[in-house]
Coordinates of C-alpha atoms in Angstrom, one line a residue:
M193 CA 0.0 0.0 0.0
L194 CA 1.3 3.4 -1.0
T195 CA 1.9 5.7 2.0
H196 CA 3.3 9.1 2.5
G197 CA 4.0 11.7 5.2
Y198 CA 2.6 15.2 5.4
P199 CA 4.7 18.4 5.7
S200 CA 4.9 19.7 9.2
G201 CA 7.0 21.9 11.5
T202 CA 5.6 25.4 10.5
P203 CA 2.2 26.9 10.2
L204 CA 2.4 27.0 6.4
N205 CA 3.5 23.3 6.3
E206 CA 0.7 22.4 8.5
G207 CA -1.7 24.3 6.3
Y208 CA -0.4 22.6 3.2
A209 CA -0.8 19.2 4.8
Q210 CA -4.4 20.2 5.6
M211 CA -5.0 21.0 1.9
I212 CA -3.6 17.6 0.9
K213 CA -5.8 15.8 3.4
A214 CA -8.9 17.7 2.3
E215 CA -8.2 16.6 -1.3
E216 CA -7.8 13.0 -0.2
Q217 CA -11.0 13.1 1.8
R218 CA -12.8 14.6 -1.3
I219 CA -11.5 11.8 -3.5
A220 CA -12.5 9.2 -0.9
K221 CA -16.0 10.6 -0.6
L222 CA -16.4 10.6 -4.4
D223 CA -15.2 7.0 -4.5
S224 CA -17.6 6.0 -1.7
I225 CA -20.6 7.5 -3.5
R226 CA -19.5 5.8 -6.7
Q227 CA -19.3 2.5 -5.0
S228 CA -22.7 2.9 -3.4
I229 CA -24.2 3.6 -6.8
I230 CA -22.5 0.5 -8.3
H231 CA -23.7 -1.8 -5.6
D232 CA -27.2 -0.3 -5.1
T233 CA -29.5 -3.2 -6.1
T234 CA -32.7 -1.1 -5.7
I235 CA -32.1 0.9 -8.9
T236 CA -32.3 0.0 -12.5
R237 CA -29.3 -0.2 -14.8
E238 CA -30.4 2.9 -16.6
E239 CA -30.7 4.9 -13.3
R240 CA -27.3 3.6 -12.2
I241 CA -25.7 4.8 -15.4
K242 CA -27.4 8.1 -15.1
R243 CA -26.2 8.7 -11.5
Q244 CA -22.6 7.6 -12.4
N245 CA -22.6 10.0 -15.4
E246 CA -23.9 12.8 -13.2
L247 CA -21.2 12.1 -10.6
D248 CA -18.5 12.2 -13.3
D249 CA -19.8 15.4 -14.9
I250 CA -17.0 18.0 -15.1
K251 CA -19.2 20.7 -13.6
T252 CA -20.0 18.5 -10.6
F253 CA -16.3 17.7 -10.2
R254 CA -15.2 21.3 -10.3
Q255 CA -17.9 22.4 -7.8
W256 CA -16.7 19.7 -5.4
E257 CA -13.1 20.9 -5.8
C258 CA -14.0 24.5 -5.1
Q259 CA -16.0 23.5 -2.0
T260 CA -13.0 21.6 -0.8
L261 CA -10.6 24.5 -1.2
K262 CA -12.8 27.4 0.0
P263 CA -12.6 26.9 3.7
L264 CA -8.8 26.5 3.5
I265 CA -8.6 29.7 1.5
L266 CA -10.5 31.5 4.1
Q267 CA -8.0 30.4 6.7
N268 CA -5.1 31.6 4.6
S269 CA -6.4 34.8 3.2
N270 CA -3.1 36.6 2.7
N271 CA 0.0 34.3 2.8
E272 CA 2.1 32.1 0.5
L273 CA -0.1 29.1 1.1
G274 CA -3.1 31.1 0.2
V275 CA -1.5 31.9 -3.1
A276 CA -1.0 28.2 -3.9
M277 CA -4.6 27.4 -2.8
R278 CA -6.0 30.2 -4.9
Q279 CA -4.0 29.2 -8.0
A280 CA -5.5 25.7 -7.7
Y281 CA -9.0 27.2 -7.1
F282 CA -8.8 29.6 -10.0
C283 CA -7.7 26.8 -12.4
I284 CA -11.1 25.3 -12.0
A285 CA -13.3 28.2 -10.9
S286 CA -16.3 29.5 -12.7
P287 CA -17.2 33.2 -12.6
E288 CA -19.7 32.3 -9.8
N289 CA -16.9 30.6 -7.9
L290 CA -14.8 33.7 -8.3
D291 CA -17.5 36.0 -6.9
D292 CA -17.8 33.6 -4.0
I293 CA -14.2 34.0 -3.0
C294 CA -13.0 37.4 -4.1
P295 CA -14.3 39.4 -1.1
Y296 CA -12.0 37.3 1.1
L297 CA -8.8 37.9 -0.9
G298 CA -6.1 39.9 0.8
E299 CA -4.3 42.8 -0.9
W300 CA -0.9 41.0 -1.0
I301 CA -2.5 38.0 -2.8
L302 CA -4.4 40.2 -5.2
S303 CA -1.1 41.9 -6.1
R304 CA 0.4 38.6 -7.4
Q305 CA 0.7 38.7 -11.2
Q306 CA -0.5 35.1 -11.7
I307 CA -3.5 35.7 -9.5
K308 CA -4.3 38.8 -11.5
Q309 CA -4.1 36.9 -14.7
Q310 CA -6.3 34.1 -13.5
I311 CA -8.9 36.5 -12.3
A312 CA -8.8 38.3 -15.6
N313 CA -9.3 35.0 -17.5
I314 CA -12.3 34.1 -15.3
N315 CA -13.8 37.5 -15.8
T316 CA -13.4 37.1 -19.6
A317 CA -15.1 33.7 -19.2
R318 CA -18.3 35.6 -18.3
K319 CA -18.7 36.1 -22.0
M320 CA -19.3 32.4 -22.4
A321 CA -22.3 32.5 -20.1
P322 CA -25.5 31.0 -21.7
G323 CA -27.5 33.6 -23.4
N324 CA -24.5 35.7 -24.6
H325 CA -23.9 36.0 -28.3
F326 CA -21.0 34.1 -29.9
I327 CA -17.6 35.9 -30.3
D328 CA -16.2 35.8 -33.8
F329 CA -12.7 34.8 -34.7
E330 CA -10.6 34.0 -37.7
A331 CA -8.9 30.7 -38.7
E332 CA -8.4 28.6 -41.7
D333 CA -10.4 25.7 -43.3
L334 CA -8.6 22.4 -44.0
D335 CA -7.6 23.8 -47.4
G336 CA -5.9 26.8 -45.9
N337 CA -8.6 29.3 -46.8
K338 CA -9.4 32.1 -44.3
V339 CA -12.7 31.4 -42.5
H340 CA -14.5 32.9 -39.5
L341 CA -16.7 31.3 -36.9
S342 CA -19.5 33.6 -38.2
D343 CA -19.4 31.6 -41.4
Y344 CA -21.0 28.7 -39.6
V345 CA -22.5 29.9 -36.3
G346 CA -25.7 32.1 -36.2
K347 CA -26.8 30.8 -39.6
G348 CA -30.0 29.2 -38.5
K349 CA -28.7 25.9 -37.2
Y350 CA -27.8 24.6 -33.7
V351 CA -24.0 24.1 -33.8
I352 CA -21.6 22.2 -31.5
V353 CA -18.2 23.9 -31.5
D354 CA -15.4 21.6 -30.2
F355 CA -12.2 23.5 -29.3
S356 CA -9.5 20.9 -29.5
A357 CA -5.8 20.1 -30.1
S358 CA -3.9 17.2 -31.6
W359 CA -1.8 16.8 -28.4
C360 CA -4.8 17.0 -26.0
G361 CA -5.6 13.5 -24.7
P362 CA -9.0 14.4 -23.2
C363 CA -10.0 16.1 -26.5
L364 CA -9.3 13.0 -28.5
A365 CA -11.1 10.9 -26.0
E366 CA -14.3 12.9 -26.7
L367 CA -14.2 12.3 -30.4
P368 CA -16.2 9.0 -30.3
N369 CA -19.0 10.9 -28.4
L370 CA -18.9 13.7 -31.0
K371 CA -19.0 11.2 -33.9
N372 CA -22.1 9.6 -32.4
V373 CA -23.8 12.9 -32.0
Y374 CA -22.9 14.0 -35.5
E375 CA -24.2 10.8 -37.1
K376 CA -27.4 10.9 -35.1
F377 CA -28.4 14.6 -35.5
R378 CA -26.7 16.2 -38.5
G379 CA -29.0 17.7 -41.0
D380 CA -30.9 20.9 -41.7
K381 CA -31.1 21.9 -38.0
F382 CA -27.7 20.8 -36.6
D383 CA -24.1 21.0 -37.5
M384 CA -20.7 20.6 -35.8
I385 CA -17.3 22.2 -35.9
T386 CA -13.9 21.2 -34.5
V387 CA -11.6 24.2 -34.0
A388 CA -8.0 23.3 -33.6
V389 CA -6.4 25.8 -31.1
W390 CA -2.9 26.1 -29.8
D391 CA -1.6 23.6 -32.4
K392 CA 0.5 23.5 -35.5
P393 CA -1.6 23.3 -38.7
A394 CA 0.2 20.1 -39.9
N395 CA -0.6 18.4 -36.6
S396 CA -4.2 19.5 -36.8
L397 CA -4.6 18.2 -40.3
K398 CA -3.1 14.9 -39.2
M399 CA -5.6 14.8 -36.3
F400 CA -8.5 15.3 -38.7
K401 CA -7.3 12.6 -41.0
D402 CA -6.2 10.0 -38.4
H403 CA -9.5 10.3 -36.5
E404 CA -11.7 10.5 -39.6
I405 CA -13.3 13.8 -38.5
N406 CA -15.8 14.4 -41.2
W407 CA -17.5 17.5 -40.0
I408 CA -16.4 21.1 -40.4
G409 CA -12.8 21.8 -39.4
M410 CA -11.1 25.1 -38.5
I411 CA -7.3 25.1 -38.0
N412 CA -4.5 27.5 -37.3
A413 CA -6.6 29.5 -34.9
G414 CA -3.8 29.9 -32.4
I415 CA -4.9 30.8 -28.9
N416 CA -7.1 33.7 -29.9
P417 CA -10.4 31.8 -29.4
M418 CA -9.1 30.9 -25.9
K419 CA -8.3 34.5 -25.0
Q420 CA -11.6 35.8 -26.4
Y421 CA -13.8 33.2 -24.6
G422 CA -11.7 33.1 -21.5
F423 CA -10.8 29.4 -21.1
D424 CA -7.4 27.9 -20.7
D425 CA -8.3 24.2 -20.6
I426 CA -8.2 23.0 -24.2
L427 CA -11.1 20.6 -24.0
R428 CA -14.1 23.0 -24.4
I429 CA -17.3 21.9 -26.2
M430 CA -20.0 24.5 -26.6
L431 CA -23.5 24.6 -28.1
F432 CA -24.8 27.6 -30.0
A433 CA -28.4 28.4 -30.9
P434 CA -29.5 29.1 -34.5
D435 CA -29.3 32.8 -33.8
G436 CA -25.7 32.5 -32.4
T437 CA -26.4 32.7 -28.7
I438 CA -24.6 30.3 -26.3
I439 CA -26.8 27.5 -24.9
D440 CA -24.1 25.6 -23.0
N441 CA -20.4 26.3 -22.6
E442 CA -19.0 23.1 -21.2
L443 CA -20.4 19.9 -22.6
R444 CA -18.7 16.5 -22.2
G445 CA -19.5 12.8 -22.4
Y446 CA -23.1 11.7 -22.4
R447 CA -24.3 15.4 -21.9
I448 CA -23.4 16.3 -25.5
A449 CA -26.0 14.0 -27.0
E450 CA -28.4 14.7 -24.2
K451 CA -28.3 18.5 -24.7
V452 CA -28.5 18.3 -28.5
A453 CA -31.4 16.0 -28.3
E454 CA -33.1 18.3 -25.9
V455 CA -32.8 21.4 -28.1
L456 CA -33.9 19.4 -31.2
D457 CA -36.7 17.7 -29.2
K458 CA -35.4 14.3 -30.1
N459 CA -34.5 11.1 -28.3
P460 CA -30.8 11.0 -27.4
E461 CA -30.7 7.3 -28.1
L462 CA -31.7 7.6 -31.7

């Protein structure tokens, strides 16, 4: 069995040990809930799958992470340990999570450049909130021609936009889900785009070929879409309405088909 010690000897070391223990407790709690779902003989297979999917949903995961870190942040509102905790918190925080913690940030922590940048990124992410209009950007199609997101979004169809990169393992892991969604729902009311960001065009083209991506592709976008929408985790799958407004800004796994089916008023199992 793998064991390890915890840092000790100073207040900051003790605080860091507390952060590690809180994370371990969160993971243990999630695993306990997952095991209880797996072994619950009173629910159907479909209900079991639904509960497991809900537990694994990225938004649920991030909310649990923020809840774990918040009390520790409040105990370290203006020291080096607080900086480390806030950096971890801001890597996963939504704008709502930012609003929840900002009133408790000390002036010294707020002066740190990395903290300033993370706060700026999260504030930019408010532009991704459902109901906002899409933000246009330029890239290239697979033949090297200049194209814009506005060439495809806001043109009367529901559109999934998958921001991806050839080196991003989680992005590639979502491709089977995206393929299923595209095959089920493509048509007059629905389309899909993969936008290669933070990647070399040659590598992006290889990704499209190797993974047989047969929907719309945009490459050589650089990091401009990430800056404009305010996200720094490459895996980002969004759904836009026919008029170009944002419906959802963070779809993954089973929720992609579920959400598309919902807006199209169709069965996700088609």
